Tab-separated table of C-alpha atoms in Angstrom:
chain	number	residue	atom	x	y	z
A	43	MET	CA	41.889	48.402	22.863
A	44	ALA	CA	45.014	47.658	24.954
A	45	HIS	CA	44.013	50.424	27.358
A	46	ASP	CA	40.529	48.918	27.717
A	47	SER	CA	42.031	45.494	28.431
A	48	PHE	CA	44.285	46.985	31.094
A	49	ILE	CA	41.305	48.711	32.739
A	50	ALA	CA	39.321	45.467	32.677
A	51	ILE	CA	42.157	43.535	34.336
A	52	LYS	CA	42.580	46.285	36.925
A	53	LYS	CA	38.873	46.184	37.786
A	54	GLN	CA	39.003	42.402	38.052
A	55	ILE	CA	41.926	42.565	40.469
A	56	ILE	CA	40.129	45.151	42.621
A	57	LEU	CA	37.028	42.949	42.746
A	58	MET	CA	39.160	39.995	43.842
A	59	LYS	CA	40.245	41.765	47.041
A	60	MET	CA	39.103	39.951	50.152
A	61	THR	CA	38.074	41.108	53.569
A	62	MET	CA	39.525	39.511	56.693
A	63	ASN	CA	36.132	37.871	57.297
A	64	GLU	CA	36.391	36.163	53.896
A	65	VAL	CA	39.862	34.869	54.740
A	66	LEU	CA	38.612	33.536	58.087
A	67	GLY	CA	35.609	32.021	56.309
A	68	ARG	CA	37.895	30.026	54.050
A	69	ILE	CA	39.621	28.409	57.034
A	70	LYS	CA	36.681	28.123	59.442
A	71	THR	CA	36.676	24.307	59.316
A	72	PHE	CA	40.234	24.485	60.634
A	73	LEU	CA	39.858	27.550	62.842
A	74	ILE	CA	36.778	26.608	64.877
A	75	PRO	CA	38.083	23.224	66.114
A	76	TYR	CA	41.519	24.790	66.609
A	77	LEU	CA	40.079	27.436	68.932
A	78	VAL	CA	38.297	24.700	70.895
A	79	ILE	CA	41.559	22.771	71.252
A	80	LEU	CA	43.409	25.954	72.207
A	81	CYS	CA	40.895	26.673	74.975
A	82	ILE	CA	41.308	23.126	76.280
A	83	CYS	CA	45.082	23.592	76.256
A	84	LEU	CA	44.788	26.808	78.245
A	85	VAL	CA	42.592	25.060	80.835
A	86	ILE	CA	45.124	22.217	81.107
A	87	LYS	CA	47.872	24.777	81.657
A	88	LEU	CA	45.867	26.468	84.415
A	89	VAL	CA	45.122	23.191	86.194
A	90	TYR	CA	48.448	21.363	85.907
A	91	THR	CA	52.083	22.379	86.337
A	92	LYS	CA	54.740	22.294	83.655
A	93	SER	CA	56.332	19.205	85.212
A	94	GLU	CA	53.040	17.360	85.641
A	95	ILE	CA	52.108	17.821	81.988
A	96	TYR	CA	55.551	16.846	80.745
A	97	PHE	CA	55.804	13.628	82.749
A	98	ALA	CA	52.188	12.693	81.958
A	99	VAL	CA	53.123	12.724	78.260
A	100	ASN	CA	56.543	11.151	78.747
A	101	ALA	CA	55.185	8.266	80.812
A	102	HIS	CA	53.098	6.916	77.925
A	103	TYR	CA	55.258	5.340	75.240
A	104	ASN	CA	55.667	2.148	73.238
A	105	PRO	CA	58.035	0.842	70.528
A	106	PHE	CA	55.707	1.585	67.607
A	107	VAL	CA	55.167	5.215	68.654
A	108	ASP	CA	58.911	5.537	69.278
A	109	TRP	CA	59.411	4.469	65.658
A	110	ILE	CA	56.723	6.643	64.049
A	111	GLU	CA	57.118	9.938	65.937
A	112	PRO	CA	60.454	10.991	64.362
A	113	TYR	CA	58.761	10.747	60.954
A	114	VAL	CA	55.718	12.688	62.170
A	115	THR	CA	57.913	15.420	63.615
A	116	ASP	CA	59.698	15.827	60.264
A	117	ILE	CA	56.439	17.138	58.769
A	118	GLY	CA	57.118	20.299	60.755
A	119	ASN	CA	60.749	20.500	59.678
A	120	GLY	CA	61.607	23.755	57.908
A	121	TRP	CA	62.955	21.783	54.951
A	122	THR	CA	59.465	20.371	54.412
A	123	ALA	CA	58.082	23.876	53.866
A	124	VAL	CA	61.015	24.715	51.582
A	125	ALA	CA	60.461	21.531	49.561
A	126	ILE	CA	56.736	22.259	49.196
A	127	ALA	CA	57.473	25.819	48.031
A	128	ALA	CA	60.043	24.522	45.517
A	129	LEU	CA	57.568	21.954	44.173
A	130	LEU	CA	54.836	24.571	43.843
A	131	MET	CA	57.227	26.738	41.813
A	132	LEU	CA	56.813	24.231	39.005
A	133	PHE	CA	53.057	24.817	38.805
A	134	ASN	CA	52.044	28.094	40.457
A	135	TYR	CA	54.282	31.033	41.420
A	136	ARG	CA	51.566	32.570	43.603
A	137	LYS	CA	51.192	29.504	45.780
A	138	ALA	CA	54.942	29.011	45.987
A	139	LEU	CA	55.396	32.602	47.166
A	140	ILE	CA	52.618	32.274	49.735
A	141	VAL	CA	54.152	29.134	51.258
A	142	ALA	CA	57.713	30.459	51.225
A	143	SER	CA	56.879	33.905	52.587
A	144	SER	CA	54.426	32.632	55.218
A	145	TYR	CA	57.007	30.159	56.462
A	146	ALA	CA	59.636	32.910	56.510
A	147	VAL	CA	57.418	35.268	58.537
A	148	THR	CA	56.372	32.736	61.174
A	149	SER	CA	59.740	30.983	61.468
A	150	ILE	CA	61.636	34.272	61.858
A	151	LEU	CA	59.182	35.327	64.550
A	152	ALA	CA	59.670	31.961	66.271
A	153	GLN	CA	63.457	32.272	66.129
A	154	ILE	CA	63.356	35.770	67.601
A	155	LEU	CA	61.255	34.503	70.507
A	156	LYS	CA	63.534	31.480	70.973
A	157	TYR	CA	66.548	33.704	71.506
A	158	LEU	CA	64.660	36.263	73.587
A	159	PHE	CA	63.369	33.655	76.056
A	160	ASP	CA	66.396	31.332	75.749
A	161	ALA	CA	64.387	28.700	77.635
A	162	PRO	CA	65.883	25.298	78.512
A	163	ARG	CA	64.454	22.191	76.881
A	164	PRO	CA	63.343	19.197	78.971
A	165	LYS	CA	66.774	17.513	78.888
A	166	LEU	CA	68.365	20.523	80.579
A	167	TYR	CA	65.335	21.583	82.658
A	168	PHE	CA	65.117	18.127	84.253
A	169	LYS	CA	68.854	17.412	84.349
A	170	ASP	CA	68.559	16.247	87.974
A	171	GLN	CA	65.776	13.811	87.006
A	172	ILE	CA	67.220	12.593	83.727
A	173	SER	CA	66.924	8.938	84.750
A	174	LYS	CA	63.127	9.294	84.927
A	175	ILE	CA	62.800	10.463	81.320
A	176	HIS	CA	62.113	8.200	78.355
A	177	PHE	CA	64.149	9.242	75.323
A	178	VAL	CA	63.639	7.806	71.856
A	179	LYS	CA	66.809	6.167	70.576
A	180	ALA	CA	68.710	7.694	67.642
A	181	VAL	CA	66.971	11.096	68.121
A	182	GLU	CA	69.234	14.067	68.816
A	183	ILE	CA	67.921	15.757	71.950
A	184	LEU	CA	68.613	19.473	72.108
A	185	SER	CA	69.025	21.471	75.316
A	186	LEU	CA	68.339	25.144	74.571
A	187	HIS	CA	65.893	27.527	72.845
A	188	SER	CA	62.788	25.589	73.814
A	189	PHE	CA	60.138	28.319	73.574
A	190	PRO	CA	58.322	28.228	71.168
A	191	SER	CA	58.364	25.000	69.147
A	192	GLY	CA	59.548	25.820	65.623
A	193	HIS	CA	58.288	22.538	64.173
A	194	THR	CA	54.822	23.265	65.548
A	195	VAL	CA	54.920	26.781	64.102
A	196	SER	CA	55.764	25.400	60.655
A	197	ALA	CA	53.123	22.644	60.813
A	198	PHE	CA	50.325	25.036	61.765
A	199	THR	CA	51.450	27.577	59.170
A	200	LEU	CA	51.163	24.956	56.422
A	201	ALA	CA	47.857	23.648	57.822
A	202	VAL	CA	46.303	27.120	57.620
A	203	ILE	CA	47.554	27.655	54.061
A	204	PHE	CA	46.341	24.305	52.747
A	205	THR	CA	42.937	24.766	54.373
A	206	TYR	CA	42.773	28.238	52.803
A	207	TRP	CA	43.405	26.752	49.353
A	208	SER	CA	41.318	23.611	49.696
A	209	LYS	CA	38.062	23.568	47.724
A	210	ASN	CA	36.750	20.785	49.950
A	211	LYS	CA	36.755	22.376	53.387
A	212	ALA	CA	36.338	18.975	55.023
A	213	TRP	CA	40.120	18.834	54.741
A	214	GLY	CA	40.405	21.558	57.393
A	215	PRO	CA	40.116	19.179	60.386
A	216	VAL	CA	42.508	16.751	58.663
A	217	PHE	CA	45.179	19.430	58.286
A	218	LEU	CA	44.543	20.459	61.895
A	219	LEU	CA	44.975	16.864	63.071
A	220	ILE	CA	48.300	16.572	61.236
A	221	ALA	CA	49.531	19.822	62.820
A	222	VAL	CA	48.426	18.637	66.280
A	223	MET	CA	50.248	15.346	65.712
A	224	VAL	CA	53.440	17.270	64.914
A	225	GLY	CA	53.019	19.309	68.101
A	226	TYR	CA	52.467	16.173	70.157
A	227	SER	CA	55.544	14.551	68.578
A	228	ARG	CA	57.680	17.415	69.855
A	229	MET	CA	56.556	16.655	73.414
A	230	TYR	CA	56.785	12.880	72.949
A	231	LEU	CA	60.385	13.181	71.731
A	232	SER	CA	61.243	15.391	74.748
A	233	GLU	CA	62.257	18.258	72.488
A	234	HIS	CA	59.657	20.675	73.882
A	235	PHE	CA	57.202	21.401	76.649
A	236	PHE	CA	53.424	21.699	76.372
A	237	GLU	CA	53.750	25.489	76.618
A	238	ASP	CA	56.205	25.585	73.700
A	239	VAL	CA	53.852	23.637	71.481
A	240	THR	CA	50.746	25.629	72.446
A	241	ALA	CA	52.511	28.931	71.783
A	242	GLY	CA	53.931	27.524	68.548
A	243	SER	CA	50.446	26.770	67.279
A	244	VAL	CA	49.318	30.348	67.947
A	245	ILE	CA	52.386	31.759	66.191
A	246	GLY	CA	51.716	29.461	63.270
A	247	VAL	CA	48.042	30.428	62.961
A	248	VAL	CA	47.648	34.137	63.768
A	249	PRO	CA	50.527	35.668	61.738
A	250	THR	CA	49.758	33.317	58.829
A	251	VAL	CA	46.133	34.483	58.665
A	252	ILE	CA	47.245	38.132	58.737
A	253	TRP	CA	49.925	37.472	56.105
A	254	LEU	CA	47.485	35.663	53.819
A	255	TYR	CA	45.067	38.585	54.043
A	256	TRP	CA	47.819	41.104	53.260
A	257	LEU	CA	49.710	39.203	50.546
A	258	ASP	CA	46.785	37.662	48.685
A	259	ASN	CA	45.215	41.110	48.375
A	260	LYS	CA	48.253	42.514	46.569
A	261	ARG	CA	47.551	43.339	42.916
A	262	PHE	CA	50.710	41.789	41.501
A	263	ILE	CA	50.004	38.328	42.907
A	264	GLN	CA	46.608	38.190	41.168
A	265	ARG	CA	48.064	38.826	37.716
A	266	PRO	CA	47.796	35.914	35.229
A	267	LYS	CA	51.568	35.318	35.073
A	268	TRP	CA	51.603	34.544	38.820
A	269	GLN	CA	49.090	31.730	38.278
A	270	LYS	CA	51.648	29.858	36.145
A	271	GLY	CA	54.800	27.955	37.119
A	272	LEU	CA	58.137	26.923	35.649
A	273	LEU	CA	56.362	24.189	33.694
A	274	GLY	CA	54.159	26.803	32.098
């Protein structure tokens, strides 16, 4: 009887394996508008220079946006992903592992690229034009490791995951909007360039989709004990 139960569980796990098309299907409400936005970003990059894009963003500011953007940017903070993973541990080990490992994969990749490119951030890049730049008060402005934007990577990683899990796929565009807002906040706060944010979104989306396909097809993560959390 125990052997038959084991065989039944094994067959169920095998049947639960997904194809890449099924993974993409789960996030299509996020992915399709994202690809449209990405294409628009690439066109903008082809038409305008790095400086033109930066100063076009930096020239438009007001006190309310100055106040709200530091909070928006914190959505993409690595500690946000860690906190979400820790919270999920209470209810579902599988989801906690997916968030933690996806964040680890994309953030490590982002950090490797940051140190490989070692690109200057706006404060250093425009050091001879610093008087022209609007900086938000009480925000620490960094100078190095600009490419890519780590906050944007984290925000898009989480947006893909939450769209993947969401039963109501109408949330896909909402998660995308939040991720885009985080990316924009990085430019608004003069922490990153347009190119950093665009690349960050790609690094957040592509590796996360591949990781979801690989990890969520593993047999161990589909076992009943992984669907529980510390609260039982």
